[in-house]
Structure formats: C-alpha cells, structure tokens
Amino acid sequence: MKLRWISDVLKEMYGEKIYRLALSSGCSCPNRDGTVGVGGCTFCSEGGSGEFAAEPAPVAEQIERAKTLVRAKTDGKRFIAYFQSFTNTYGDVERLRKLYTETILRDDIVILSIGTRPDCLGDEVMEMLAELNRIKPVWVELGLQTANDATAQRVNRGYPRSVFEDAYRRLREAGISVVVHLIFGLPGESREDMLASVSYIAGLTPPPDGVKLQLLQVLAGTKLAEEYRECFAREDNASEDSRDNAPALHIMSLQEYGDLLVDALRLLPPETVVHRITGDGPKRLLLAPKWCADKKKVLNYLTKRIREELF
Ligand code: SF4
C-alpha cells in the first residue's frame, strides 16, 4: 500500500530534512480556564500536551534556543515553527497575528504549524490563518483524539464532533492544511472504537492532509493518572501485562499497539500523510505504559512491523 510519511514529503518539497522547532505562543486553553471547562482533557498534563515547547519569550529568542536543541540532528537552515502546547488560536487575535506574522516571515521558517481546538477558530482567527497561509504554508493541527462523542465527554474534551466537522470544513474551504490528532487507548474505548475514529477521519471530504496517531500515555499530575491509580490500586505489585483485563482503562502492550497501528494505517487514504505513529510525552512524568519511555526501541519496532506488513 502507499503510505506517505511527512519526513519523505518534506524532503521531496525542500530537498533536505526539515525539523520542527517547538515554540510557545503564550496562549492558555479554554478547557482549563473555565471558558469551556475546567481541569482540561483528563490526559493533558500541566504543559498543555506539549512538554517540549520553549518557555515563553520573544519568538526570535525561542527560535534560536529551539535550534540549539535540534542541532545534534541537523545542520539544516530551514525549519517548521511548531506551536504545540495549549490552544494556539485562543486569545487576542491581534497579538497572535503579530506573533505568527513575525514567525512566518523569517527566512529560516518554511511552514507554520499551529495546534489548536476546533472551537477556537472564529471568523477573525480564520481570516488571520488565511492571511498567513498566503505568505507560506500553514498547518492547523486539530486534537480530535476520538470521533466518539461518549468518549470525548468522558475525557472532558469539551466539544462534540459536530464542532470539529464545522471547523474542518471551514479550514479546508480556506485552503488551509489540516493535521488531525487521534489517541488510541482512551478510557472505555474498544479496538473497534479506535479503528472507527480512523475510518471517520479517512472518510472526511477532502481527506485530512495529515494525521498524528499516538497511544494514550498516563502522565503524572493528570486526572487520568488519578483514574489509573484507582483502576489499578489493588494491583500495585502486578506487571502491566497482568493488568490487561481491566475494563475501564486498558494499558496496551507494545505488540498490541503495533497490531492496532498497522490496521489503522491500512484505513488511511493515500492523500493523508502520516506525521506521527507514537507519542512523545516526557519520560519524567510517564506512569504507563512504561515501554513508551524507550522511544527509539518503540519506533524501530513499529516501523519494522509497518515495513513487513504494509509494503
Ligand atoms: S484542549 Fe489541549 S491544551 Fe486544552 S486541555 Fe485539552 S489537550 Fe490540554
């Protein structure tokens, strides 16, 4: 089958490997400050789902700092400015316009990637994104996580799927690329539910430009961590494998995640580029599954399975 990886697509476009610089816009999240909800999504840690973003500072300073972090991997001169943490279209639009315009106009930035919620894409924000997209490509990354509204409520996502659908349509009509995030292993979800979310995004018209898939990671300090502790309180001394039958919060093994991932990738249309197949939560906060901590080993295992089973 024809799977397209973002690293290959970027290499074709720019003739070199293009790395992301994790930056901070200084925005918060309406699902944490009481506007939409309090406490946020149950899996979201205090870093707002982006533990590696730079500390708030003038963007030029953040970019230089972020470049030093990726220097070990590249001596490239062009990057993606990635505003990942929290909700990066939430707040004063003029401030955001100034920040993003300054960023996108830089010679070392080739793509502006903005992570946000679909309920934070009002008309003024859409105008700003369309303006920026006329300068250089803009990707909007939407954290759908699941297409199942019951699960969404359970993890306190704070909006129904219809809100995503409306935002998705408006973004695509405005010619803006959309990358959809899905999390596998959310509480109460079966394998069929997770694959149904993939089928749902695969069936969008037009299909998403990109997808980020990741396994649910239980991080310290989150509501999910409390749920995890309650769920497994009586099994403190048991191995993760022996916890597999717990009904509410199922912690997948690496092999199980590999099986699911391969089946999920089979469902994607060729137009949808794969940006990520595993999460990158901070090790210091990771409670489960522990095998996620060895990212290199996980990626090697998953890519081997994909190569063997999908090509
Ligand atoms: S919308 Fe994003 S930043 Fe806000 S609580 Fe949920 S995961 Fe965290």
PDB file of C-alpha atoms and ligand atoms in Angstrom:
ATOM      1  CA  MET A   1       0.000   0.000   0.000  1.00  0.00           C
ATOM      2  CA  LYS A   2       1.021   3.595  -0.493  1.00  0.00           C
ATOM      3  CA  LEU A   3       1.794   5.178   2.861  1.00  0.00           C
ATOM      4  CA  ARG A   4       3.261   8.665   2.810  1.00  0.00           C
ATOM      5  CA  TRP A   5       5.471   9.830   5.650  1.00  0.00           C
ATOM      6  CA  ILE A   6       5.866  13.501   6.426  1.00  0.00           C
ATOM      7  CA  SER A   7       9.673  13.232   6.518  1.00  0.00           C
ATOM      8  CA  ASP A   8       9.664  11.987   2.898  1.00  0.00           C
ATOM      9  CA  VAL A   9       7.137  14.578   1.758  1.00  0.00           C
ATOM     10  CA  LEU A  10       9.199  17.415   3.273  1.00  0.00           C
ATOM     11  CA  LYS A  11      12.378  16.066   1.747  1.00  0.00           C
ATOM     12  CA  GLU A  12      10.725  15.985  -1.671  1.00  0.00           C
ATOM     13  CA  MET A  13       9.460  19.535  -1.201  1.00  0.00           C
ATOM     14  CA  TYR A  14      12.600  21.139   0.212  1.00  0.00           C
ATOM     15  CA  GLY A  15      15.393  18.787  -0.836  1.00  0.00           C
ATOM     16  CA  GLU A  16      16.512  18.268   2.750  1.00  0.00           C
ATOM     17  CA  LYS A  17      15.223  17.015   6.080  1.00  0.00           C
ATOM     18  CA  ILE A  18      13.091  19.648   7.765  1.00  0.00           C
ATOM     19  CA  TYR A  19      12.826  19.631  11.565  1.00  0.00           C
ATOM     20  CA  ARG A  20      10.230  21.174  13.823  1.00  0.00           C
ATOM     21  CA  LEU A  21      11.063  23.858  16.341  1.00  0.00           C
ATOM     22  CA  ALA A  22       8.743  23.588  19.353  1.00  0.00           C
ATOM     23  CA  LEU A  23       7.668  27.123  20.275  1.00  0.00           C
ATOM     24  CA  SER A  24       5.291  28.715  22.729  1.00  0.00           C
ATOM     25  CA  SER A  25       2.629  31.271  21.781  1.00  0.00           C
ATOM     26  CA  GLY A  26       1.854  32.066  25.414  1.00  0.00           C
ATOM     27  CA  CYS A  27      -1.784  31.018  24.951  1.00  0.00           C
ATOM     28  CA  SER A  28      -3.724  29.081  27.556  1.00  0.00           C
ATOM     29  CA  CYS A  29      -6.667  26.758  26.912  1.00  0.00           C
ATOM     30  CA  PRO A  30     -10.422  27.438  27.255  1.00  0.00           C
ATOM     31  CA  ASN A  31     -10.882  23.916  28.538  1.00  0.00           C
ATOM     32  CA  ARG A  32      -8.692  24.721  31.510  1.00  0.00           C
ATOM     33  CA  ASP A  33      -9.533  28.309  32.398  1.00  0.00           C
ATOM     34  CA  GLY A  34     -13.296  27.814  32.815  1.00  0.00           C
ATOM     35  CA  THR A  35     -14.405  29.296  29.465  1.00  0.00           C
ATOM     36  CA  VAL A  36     -15.320  25.866  28.094  1.00  0.00           C
ATOM     37  CA  GLY A  37     -14.357  23.700  31.020  1.00  0.00           C
ATOM     38  CA  VAL A  38     -12.071  23.359  33.986  1.00  0.00           C
ATOM     39  CA  GLY A  39      -9.262  20.923  34.528  1.00  0.00           C
ATOM     40  CA  GLY A  40      -8.801  20.279  30.813  1.00  0.00           C
ATOM     41  CA  CYS A  41      -8.810  16.978  28.980  1.00  0.00           C
ATOM     42  CA  THR A  42      -8.160  14.222  31.506  1.00  0.00           C
ATOM     43  CA  PHE A  43      -4.925  13.111  29.787  1.00  0.00           C
ATOM     44  CA  CYS A  44      -3.461  16.619  29.456  1.00  0.00           C
ATOM     45  CA  SER A  45      -0.559  17.443  31.734  1.00  0.00           C
ATOM     46  CA  GLU A  46       0.284  20.878  33.056  1.00  0.00           C
ATOM     47  CA  GLY A  47       2.420  21.515  29.964  1.00  0.00           C
ATOM     48  CA  GLY A  48      -0.744  21.504  27.833  1.00  0.00           C
ATOM     49  CA  SER A  49       0.151  18.492  25.648  1.00  0.00           C
ATOM     50  CA  GLY A  50       3.457  19.942  24.568  1.00  0.00           C
ATOM     51  CA  GLU A  51       6.131  19.409  27.163  1.00  0.00           C
ATOM     52  CA  PHE A  52       8.980  20.290  24.856  1.00  0.00           C
ATOM     53  CA  ALA A  53       7.888  23.741  23.804  1.00  0.00           C
ATOM     54  CA  ALA A  54      10.137  26.678  24.583  1.00  0.00           C
ATOM     55  CA  GLU A  55       9.489  28.871  27.602  1.00  0.00           C
ATOM     56  CA  PRO A  56       7.501  31.995  26.691  1.00  0.00           C
ATOM     57  CA  ALA A  57       9.953  34.591  25.364  1.00  0.00           C
ATOM     58  CA  PRO A  58      10.245  36.774  22.241  1.00  0.00           C
ATOM     59  CA  VAL A  59       9.831  34.415  19.315  1.00  0.00           C
ATOM     60  CA  ALA A  60      13.255  35.168  17.801  1.00  0.00           C
ATOM     61  CA  GLU A  61      14.829  34.113  21.092  1.00  0.00           C
ATOM     62  CA  GLN A  62      12.692  30.952  21.267  1.00  0.00           C
ATOM     63  CA  ILE A  63      13.668  30.015  17.720  1.00  0.00           C
ATOM     64  CA  GLU A  64      17.377  30.337  18.448  1.00  0.00           C
ATOM     65  CA  ARG A  65      17.008  28.239  21.602  1.00  0.00           C
ATOM     66  CA  ALA A  66      14.939  25.608  19.803  1.00  0.00           C
ATOM     67  CA  LYS A  67      17.538  25.432  17.029  1.00  0.00           C
ATOM     68  CA  THR A  68      20.249  24.586  19.517  1.00  0.00           C
ATOM     69  CA  LEU A  69      18.088  21.646  20.680  1.00  0.00           C
ATOM     70  CA  VAL A  70      17.825  20.166  17.182  1.00  0.00           C
ATOM     71  CA  ARG A  71      21.443  20.929  16.223  1.00  0.00           C
ATOM     72  CA  ALA A  72      22.512  17.418  17.215  1.00  0.00           C
ATOM     73  CA  LYS A  73      20.220  16.060  14.492  1.00  0.00           C
ATOM     74  CA  THR A  74      20.647  18.615  11.714  1.00  0.00           C
ATOM     75  CA  ASP A  75      22.759  21.443  10.418  1.00  0.00           C
ATOM     76  CA  GLY A  76      19.818  22.439   8.189  1.00  0.00           C
ATOM     77  CA  LYS A  77      18.822  26.049   7.858  1.00  0.00           C
ATOM     78  CA  ARG A  78      15.083  25.661   7.350  1.00  0.00           C
ATOM     79  CA  PHE A  79      12.507  24.634   9.911  1.00  0.00           C
ATOM     80  CA  ILE A  80       8.840  24.271  10.783  1.00  0.00           C
ATOM     81  CA  ALA A  81       7.704  26.671  13.503  1.00  0.00           C
ATOM     82  CA  TYR A  82       5.525  24.437  15.646  1.00  0.00           C
ATOM     83  CA  PHE A  83       3.244  25.986  18.237  1.00  0.00           C
ATOM     84  CA  GLN A  84       2.097  22.846  20.004  1.00  0.00           C
ATOM     85  CA  SER A  85       1.234  23.430  23.662  1.00  0.00           C
ATOM     86  CA  PHE A  86      -2.194  24.570  24.778  1.00  0.00           C
ATOM     87  CA  THR A  87      -4.575  26.266  22.298  1.00  0.00           C
ATOM     88  CA  ASN A  88      -2.645  28.476  19.956  1.00  0.00           C
ATOM     89  CA  THR A  89      -5.595  30.353  18.450  1.00  0.00           C
ATOM     90  CA  TYR A  90      -7.065  31.249  21.831  1.00  0.00           C
ATOM     91  CA  GLY A  91      -6.599  34.844  22.930  1.00  0.00           C
ATOM     92  CA  ASP A  92      -6.166  38.285  21.456  1.00  0.00           C
ATOM     93  CA  VAL A  93      -6.136  37.873  17.668  1.00  0.00           C
ATOM     94  CA  GLU A  94      -4.015  40.972  17.037  1.00  0.00           C
ATOM     95  CA  ARG A  95      -1.309  39.687  19.378  1.00  0.00           C
ATOM     96  CA  LEU A  96      -1.397  36.304  17.644  1.00  0.00           C
ATOM     97  CA  ARG A  97      -1.327  37.899  14.191  1.00  0.00           C
ATOM     98  CA  LYS A  98       1.791  39.859  15.154  1.00  0.00           C
ATOM     99  CA  LEU A  99       3.495  36.786  16.622  1.00  0.00           C
ATOM    100  CA  TYR A 100       2.703  34.448  13.736  1.00  0.00           C
ATOM    101  CA  THR A 101       3.469  37.039  11.055  1.00  0.00           C
ATOM    102  CA  GLU A 102       6.866  37.735  12.594  1.00  0.00           C
ATOM    103  CA  THR A 103       7.496  33.996  12.689  1.00  0.00           C
ATOM    104  CA  ILE A 104       6.354  33.106   9.188  1.00  0.00           C
ATOM    105  CA  LEU A 105       8.235  35.985   7.550  1.00  0.00           C
ATOM    106  CA  ARG A 106      11.599  34.647   8.752  1.00  0.00           C
ATOM    107  CA  ASP A 107      13.836  33.081   6.112  1.00  0.00           C
ATOM    108  CA  ASP A 108      14.547  30.073   8.321  1.00  0.00           C
ATOM    109  CA  ILE A 109      10.866  29.175   8.705  1.00  0.00           C
ATOM    110  CA  VAL A 110       9.194  27.341   5.815  1.00  0.00           C
ATOM    111  CA  ILE A 111       5.961  26.168   7.446  1.00  0.00           C
ATOM    112  CA  LEU A 112       3.897  27.467  10.345  1.00  0.00           C
ATOM    113  CA  SER A 113       2.200  24.698  12.295  1.00  0.00           C
ATOM    114  CA  ILE A 114      -0.432  25.667  14.851  1.00  0.00           C
ATOM    115  CA  GLY A 115      -2.009  23.238  17.315  1.00  0.00           C
ATOM    116  CA  THR A 116      -5.457  24.218  18.469  1.00  0.00           C
ATOM    117  CA  ARG A 117      -9.020  23.222  19.334  1.00  0.00           C
ATOM    118  CA  PRO A 118     -11.773  23.350  16.706  1.00  0.00           C
ATOM    119  CA  ASP A 119     -13.886  25.578  18.967  1.00  0.00           C
ATOM    120  CA  CYS A 120     -11.225  28.311  18.828  1.00  0.00           C
ATOM    121  CA  LEU A 121     -11.439  29.070  15.122  1.00  0.00           C
ATOM    122  CA  GLY A 122     -13.799  32.019  14.902  1.00  0.00           C
ATOM    123  CA  ASP A 123     -14.039  34.305  11.850  1.00  0.00           C
ATOM    124  CA  GLU A 124     -11.228  36.657  12.919  1.00  0.00           C
ATOM    125  CA  VAL A 125      -8.902  33.726  13.557  1.00  0.00           C
ATOM    126  CA  MET A 126      -9.809  32.177  10.208  1.00  0.00           C
ATOM    127  CA  GLU A 127      -9.012  35.464   8.453  1.00  0.00           C
ATOM    128  CA  MET A 128      -5.639  35.596  10.196  1.00  0.00           C
ATOM    129  CA  LEU A 129      -4.839  31.986   9.226  1.00  0.00           C
ATOM    130  CA  ALA A 130      -5.842  32.613   5.612  1.00  0.00           C
ATOM    131  CA  GLU A 131      -3.592  35.713   5.513  1.00  0.00           C
ATOM    132  CA  LEU A 132      -0.651  33.761   6.908  1.00  0.00           C
ATOM    133  CA  ASN A 133      -1.317  30.900   4.507  1.00  0.00           C
ATOM    134  CA  ARG A 134      -0.879  33.312   1.622  1.00  0.00           C
ATOM    135  CA  ILE A 135       2.676  34.000   2.829  1.00  0.00           C
ATOM    136  CA  LYS A 136       3.790  30.403   3.429  1.00  0.00           C
ATOM    137  CA  PRO A 137       2.029  27.091   4.153  1.00  0.00           C
ATOM    138  CA  VAL A 138       0.097  26.970   7.410  1.00  0.00           C
ATOM    139  CA  TRP A 139      -0.857  23.668   9.022  1.00  0.00           C
ATOM    140  CA  VAL A 140      -3.598  23.648  11.620  1.00  0.00           C
ATOM    141  CA  GLU A 141      -3.325  20.659  13.946  1.00  0.00           C
ATOM    142  CA  LEU A 142      -6.668  19.682  15.481  1.00  0.00           C
ATOM    143  CA  GLY A 143      -6.720  17.474  18.565  1.00  0.00           C
ATOM    144  CA  LEU A 144      -9.812  15.414  17.805  1.00  0.00           C
ATOM    145  CA  GLN A 145      -8.405  12.384  19.707  1.00  0.00           C
ATOM    146  CA  THR A 146     -11.575  10.333  19.137  1.00  0.00           C
ATOM    147  CA  ALA A 147     -14.576  10.503  16.834  1.00  0.00           C
ATOM    148  CA  ASN A 148     -16.722   9.024  19.581  1.00  0.00           C
ATOM    149  CA  ASP A 149     -18.719  11.694  21.458  1.00  0.00           C
ATOM    150  CA  ALA A 150     -19.261   9.489  24.522  1.00  0.00           C
ATOM    151  CA  THR A 151     -15.503   9.020  24.924  1.00  0.00           C
ATOM    152  CA  ALA A 152     -14.954  12.718  24.276  1.00  0.00           C
ATOM    153  CA  GLN A 153     -17.283  13.529  27.163  1.00  0.00           C
ATOM    154  CA  ARG A 154     -15.596  11.003  29.364  1.00  0.00           C
ATOM    155  CA  VAL A 155     -12.169  12.566  28.824  1.00  0.00           C
ATOM    156  CA  ASN A 156     -13.629  16.079  29.156  1.00  0.00           C
ATOM    157  CA  ARG A 157     -12.618  17.184  25.659  1.00  0.00           C
ATOM    158  CA  GLY A 158     -15.232  19.910  25.866  1.00  0.00           C
ATOM    159  CA  TYR A 159     -16.756  19.882  22.391  1.00  0.00           C
ATOM    160  CA  PRO A 160     -18.848  17.473  20.314  1.00  0.00           C
ATOM    161  CA  ARG A 161     -17.743  16.052  16.970  1.00  0.00           C
ATOM    162  CA  SER A 162     -20.055  18.452  15.098  1.00  0.00           C
ATOM    163  CA  VAL A 163     -17.775  21.338  16.191  1.00  0.00           C
ATOM    164  CA  PHE A 164     -14.780  19.550  14.694  1.00  0.00           C
ATOM    165  CA  GLU A 165     -16.705  18.924  11.478  1.00  0.00           C
ATOM    166  CA  ASP A 166     -17.609  22.582  11.100  1.00  0.00           C
ATOM    167  CA  ALA A 167     -14.054  23.781  11.792  1.00  0.00           C
ATOM    168  CA  TYR A 168     -12.582  21.172   9.467  1.00  0.00           C
ATOM    169  CA  ARG A 169     -14.887  22.244   6.622  1.00  0.00           C
ATOM    170  CA  ARG A 170     -14.079  25.937   7.086  1.00  0.00           C
ATOM    171  CA  LEU A 171     -10.339  25.333   7.234  1.00  0.00           C
ATOM    172  CA  ARG A 172     -10.354  23.229   4.098  1.00  0.00           C
ATOM    173  CA  GLU A 173     -12.561  25.754   2.284  1.00  0.00           C
ATOM    174  CA  ALA A 174      -9.987  28.393   3.200  1.00  0.00           C
ATOM    175  CA  GLY A 175      -7.257  26.247   1.637  1.00  0.00           C
ATOM    176  CA  ILE A 176      -5.520  25.546   4.949  1.00  0.00           C
ATOM    177  CA  SER A 177      -3.897  22.166   5.565  1.00  0.00           C
ATOM    178  CA  VAL A 178      -5.293  20.192   8.486  1.00  0.00           C
ATOM    179  CA  VAL A 179      -3.484  17.566  10.526  1.00  0.00           C
ATOM    180  CA  VAL A 180      -5.802  15.543  12.768  1.00  0.00           C
ATOM    181  CA  HIS A 181      -4.589  14.046  16.047  1.00  0.00           C
ATOM    182  CA  LEU A 182      -6.021  10.765  17.335  1.00  0.00           C
ATOM    183  CA  ILE A 183      -5.197   9.000  20.596  1.00  0.00           C
ATOM    184  CA  PHE A 184      -5.559   5.237  20.874  1.00  0.00           C
ATOM    185  CA  GLY A 185      -6.407   3.692  24.229  1.00  0.00           C
ATOM    186  CA  LEU A 186      -8.719   6.350  25.660  1.00  0.00           C
ATOM    187  CA  PRO A 187     -10.734   5.069  28.656  1.00  0.00           C
ATOM    188  CA  GLY A 188     -13.600   2.797  27.733  1.00  0.00           C
ATOM    189  CA  GLU A 189     -12.686   2.526  24.041  1.00  0.00           C
ATOM    190  CA  SER A 190     -12.525  -0.828  22.317  1.00  0.00           C
ATOM    191  CA  ARG A 191     -10.243  -1.636  19.389  1.00  0.00           C
ATOM    192  CA  GLU A 192     -13.301  -1.209  17.142  1.00  0.00           C
ATOM    193  CA  ASP A 193     -13.949   2.282  18.554  1.00  0.00           C
ATOM    194  CA  MET A 194     -10.354   3.318  17.807  1.00  0.00           C
ATOM    195  CA  LEU A 195     -10.470   1.985  14.265  1.00  0.00           C
ATOM    196  CA  ALA A 196     -13.854   3.687  13.833  1.00  0.00           C
ATOM    197  CA  SER A 197     -12.159   7.021  14.603  1.00  0.00           C
ATOM    198  CA  VAL A 198      -9.593   6.329  11.904  1.00  0.00           C
ATOM    199  CA  SER A 199     -12.330   5.373   9.429  1.00  0.00           C
ATOM    200  CA  TYR A 200     -14.164   8.540  10.343  1.00  0.00           C
ATOM    201  CA  ILE A 201     -11.247  10.851   9.539  1.00  0.00           C
ATOM    202  CA  ALA A 202     -10.414   8.785   6.449  1.00  0.00           C
ATOM    203  CA  GLY A 203     -13.963   9.422   5.240  1.00  0.00           C
ATOM    204  CA  LEU A 204     -13.800  13.213   5.554  1.00  0.00           C
ATOM    205  CA  THR A 205     -14.129  15.157   2.309  1.00  0.00           C
ATOM    206  CA  PRO A 206     -11.498  16.062   1.345  1.00  0.00           C
ATOM    207  CA  PRO A 207      -9.398  13.675   3.452  1.00  0.00           C
ATOM    208  CA  PRO A 208      -7.086  15.252   6.059  1.00  0.00           C
ATOM    209  CA  ASP A 209      -3.685  16.391   4.804  1.00  0.00           C
ATOM    210  CA  GLY A 210      -2.057  14.684   7.732  1.00  0.00           C
ATOM    211  CA  VAL A 211      -2.623  12.529  10.767  1.00  0.00           C
ATOM    212  CA  LYS A 212      -0.813  12.112  14.063  1.00  0.00           C
ATOM    213  CA  LEU A 213      -1.501   8.835  15.827  1.00  0.00           C
ATOM    214  CA  GLN A 214      -0.424   8.131  19.327  1.00  0.00           C
ATOM    215  CA  LEU A 215      -1.020   5.786  22.178  1.00  0.00           C
ATOM    216  CA  LEU A 216      -2.539   7.204  25.341  1.00  0.00           C
ATOM    217  CA  GLN A 217       0.170   7.924  27.870  1.00  0.00           C
ATOM    218  CA  VAL A 218      -0.734   8.238  31.521  1.00  0.00           C
ATOM    219  CA  LEU A 219       1.217  11.232  32.817  1.00  0.00           C
ATOM    220  CA  ALA A 220       1.704  12.218  36.435  1.00  0.00           C
ATOM    221  CA  GLY A 221      -0.390  15.135  37.613  1.00  0.00           C
ATOM    222  CA  THR A 222      -3.290  14.468  35.231  1.00  0.00           C
ATOM    223  CA  LYS A 223      -6.847  13.417  36.015  1.00  0.00           C
ATOM    224  CA  LEU A 224      -6.123  10.303  34.022  1.00  0.00           C
ATOM    225  CA  ALA A 225      -3.323   9.459  36.455  1.00  0.00           C
ATOM    226  CA  GLU A 226      -5.878   9.504  39.289  1.00  0.00           C
ATOM    227  CA  GLU A 227      -8.147   7.238  37.263  1.00  0.00           C
ATOM    228  CA  TYR A 228      -5.217   4.948  36.539  1.00  0.00           C
ATOM    229  CA  ARG A 229      -4.276   4.708  40.207  1.00  0.00           C
ATOM    230  CA  GLU A 230      -7.861   3.978  41.227  1.00  0.00           C
ATOM    231  CA  CYS A 231      -8.212   1.419  38.467  1.00  0.00           C
ATOM    232  CA  PHE A 232      -5.083  -0.450  39.443  1.00  0.00           C
ATOM    233  CA  ALA A 233      -4.946   0.347  43.155  1.00  0.00           C
ATOM    234  CA  ARG A 234      -5.271  -3.275  44.123  1.00  0.00           C
ATOM    235  CA  GLU A 235      -2.706  -4.414  41.611  1.00  0.00           C
ATOM    236  CA  ASP A 236       0.235  -2.282  42.620  1.00  0.00           C
ATOM    237  CA  ASN A 237       2.591  -5.188  42.525  1.00  0.00           C
ATOM    238  CA  ALA A 238       1.280  -6.718  39.334  1.00  0.00           C
ATOM    239  CA  SER A 239       3.012  -6.356  35.975  1.00  0.00           C
ATOM    240  CA  GLU A 240       1.447  -4.224  33.244  1.00  0.00           C
ATOM    241  CA  ASP A 241       0.675  -7.373  31.256  1.00  0.00           C
ATOM    242  CA  SER A 242      -1.410  -8.797  34.050  1.00  0.00           C
ATOM    243  CA  ARG A 243      -3.461  -5.603  34.179  1.00  0.00           C
ATOM    244  CA  ASP A 244      -4.688  -6.064  30.641  1.00  0.00           C
ATOM    245  CA  ASN A 245      -8.151  -7.197  31.599  1.00  0.00           C
ATOM    246  CA  ALA A 246      -9.123  -4.027  33.420  1.00  0.00           C
ATOM    247  CA  PRO A 247     -12.335  -2.813  31.777  1.00  0.00           C
ATOM    248  CA  ALA A 248     -12.112   0.982  32.091  1.00  0.00           C
ATOM    249  CA  LEU A 249      -8.520   1.827  31.320  1.00  0.00           C
ATOM    250  CA  HIS A 250      -6.688  -0.671  29.245  1.00  0.00           C
ATOM    251  CA  ILE A 251      -2.908  -0.273  29.026  1.00  0.00           C
ATOM    252  CA  MET A 252      -1.776  -1.768  25.753  1.00  0.00           C
ATOM    253  CA  SER A 253       1.374  -3.792  25.269  1.00  0.00           C
ATOM    254  CA  LEU A 254       3.767  -2.718  22.520  1.00  0.00           C
ATOM    255  CA  GLN A 255       2.712  -5.664  20.383  1.00  0.00           C
ATOM    256  CA  GLU A 256      -0.939  -4.836  20.819  1.00  0.00           C
ATOM    257  CA  TYR A 257      -0.319  -1.242  19.859  1.00  0.00           C
ATOM    258  CA  GLY A 258       1.645  -2.435  16.820  1.00  0.00           C
ATOM    259  CA  ASP A 259      -1.282  -4.646  15.741  1.00  0.00           C
ATOM    260  CA  LEU A 260      -3.693  -1.747  16.098  1.00  0.00           C
ATOM    261  CA  LEU A 261      -1.423   0.748  14.364  1.00  0.00           C
ATOM    262  CA  VAL A 262      -0.921  -1.482  11.323  1.00  0.00           C
ATOM    263  CA  ASP A 263      -4.681  -1.930  10.978  1.00  0.00           C
ATOM    264  CA  ALA A 264      -5.248   1.805  11.450  1.00  0.00           C
ATOM    265  CA  LEU A 265      -2.728   2.747   8.762  1.00  0.00           C
ATOM    266  CA  ARG A 266      -4.439   0.382   6.336  1.00  0.00           C
ATOM    267  CA  LEU A 267      -7.574   2.525   6.622  1.00  0.00           C
ATOM    268  CA  LEU A 268      -5.939   5.815   5.656  1.00  0.00           C
ATOM    269  CA  PRO A 269      -6.414   7.228   2.181  1.00  0.00           C
ATOM    270  CA  PRO A 270      -3.225   7.935   0.167  1.00  0.00           C
ATOM    271  CA  GLU A 271      -3.820  11.703   0.437  1.00  0.00           C
ATOM    272  CA  THR A 272      -3.300  11.630   4.209  1.00  0.00           C
ATOM    273  CA  VAL A 273       0.337  11.952   5.188  1.00  0.00           C
ATOM    274  CA  VAL A 274       1.453  10.202   8.386  1.00  0.00           C
ATOM    275  CA  HIS A 275       3.123  12.695  10.733  1.00  0.00           C
ATOM    276  CA  ARG A 276       3.450  10.567  13.831  1.00  0.00           C
ATOM    277  CA  ILE A 277       2.874   6.989  14.965  1.00  0.00           C
ATOM    278  CA  THR A 278       3.752   7.303  18.625  1.00  0.00           C
ATOM    279  CA  GLY A 279       3.599   9.879  21.386  1.00  0.00           C
ATOM    280  CA  ASP A 280       6.451  11.858  22.838  1.00  0.00           C
ATOM    281  CA  GLY A 281       5.341  12.614  26.383  1.00  0.00           C
ATOM    282  CA  PRO A 282       8.045  13.483  28.896  1.00  0.00           C
ATOM    283  CA  LYS A 283       9.699  10.451  30.495  1.00  0.00           C
ATOM    284  CA  ARG A 284       9.832  12.118  33.896  1.00  0.00           C
ATOM    285  CA  LEU A 285       6.001  12.182  34.017  1.00  0.00           C
ATOM    286  CA  LEU A 286       5.284   8.848  32.365  1.00  0.00           C
ATOM    287  CA  LEU A 287       3.356   6.412  34.566  1.00  0.00           C
ATOM    288  CA  ALA A 288       2.137   3.988  31.885  1.00  0.00           C
ATOM    289  CA  PRO A 289       2.795   2.258  29.634  1.00  0.00           C
ATOM    290  CA  LYS A 290       6.417   2.162  30.736  1.00  0.00           C
ATOM    291  CA  TRP A 291       7.596   0.739  27.428  1.00  0.00           C
ATOM    292  CA  CYS A 292       6.810   4.120  25.797  1.00  0.00           C
ATOM    293  CA  ALA A 293       9.855   5.570  27.534  1.00  0.00           C
ATOM    294  CA  ASP A 294      12.233   3.877  25.095  1.00  0.00           C
ATOM    295  CA  LYS A 295      11.118   5.852  22.074  1.00  0.00           C
ATOM    296  CA  LYS A 296      13.888   4.591  19.821  1.00  0.00           C
ATOM    297  CA  LYS A 297      13.059   0.954  20.513  1.00  0.00           C
ATOM    298  CA  VAL A 298       9.343   1.624  20.062  1.00  0.00           C
ATOM    299  CA  LEU A 299       9.864   3.402  16.739  1.00  0.00           C
ATOM    300  CA  ASN A 300      12.163   0.652  15.473  1.00  0.00           C
ATOM    301  CA  TYR A 301       9.612  -1.998  16.368  1.00  0.00           C
ATOM    302  CA  LEU A 302       6.688  -0.118  14.821  1.00  0.00           C
ATOM    303  CA  THR A 303       8.480   0.824  11.603  1.00  0.00           C
ATOM    304  CA  LYS A 304       9.690  -2.768  11.173  1.00  0.00           C
ATOM    305  CA  ARG A 305       6.130  -4.043  11.536  1.00  0.00           C
ATOM    306  CA  ILE A 306       4.827  -1.450   9.107  1.00  0.00           C
ATOM    307  CA  ARG A 307       7.522  -2.271   6.569  1.00  0.00           C
ATOM    308  CA  GLU A 308       6.879  -6.004   6.839  1.00  0.00           C
ATOM    309  CA  GLU A 309       3.099  -5.886   6.887  1.00  0.00           C
ATOM    310  CA  LEU A 310       2.109  -2.910   4.768  1.00  0.00           C
ATOM    311  CA  PHE A 311       4.634  -2.734   1.929  1.00  0.00           C
TER     312      PHE A 311
HETATM  313  S1  SF4 B   1      -7.530  21.130  24.566  1.00  0.00           S
HETATM  314 FE1  SF4 B   1      -5.333  20.624  24.505  1.00  0.00          FE
HETATM  315  S2  SF4 B   1      -4.353  22.023  25.955  1.00  0.00           S
HETATM  316 FE2  SF4 B   1      -6.558  22.080  26.350  1.00  0.00          FE
HETATM  317  S3  SF4 B   1      -6.854  20.616  27.996  1.00  0.00           S
HETATM  318 FE3  SF4 B   1      -7.229  19.507  26.077  1.00  0.00          FE
HETATM  319  S4  SF4 B   1      -5.241  18.618  25.479  1.00  0.00           S
HETATM  320 FE4  SF4 B   1      -4.859  20.169  27.068  1.00  0.00          FE
END
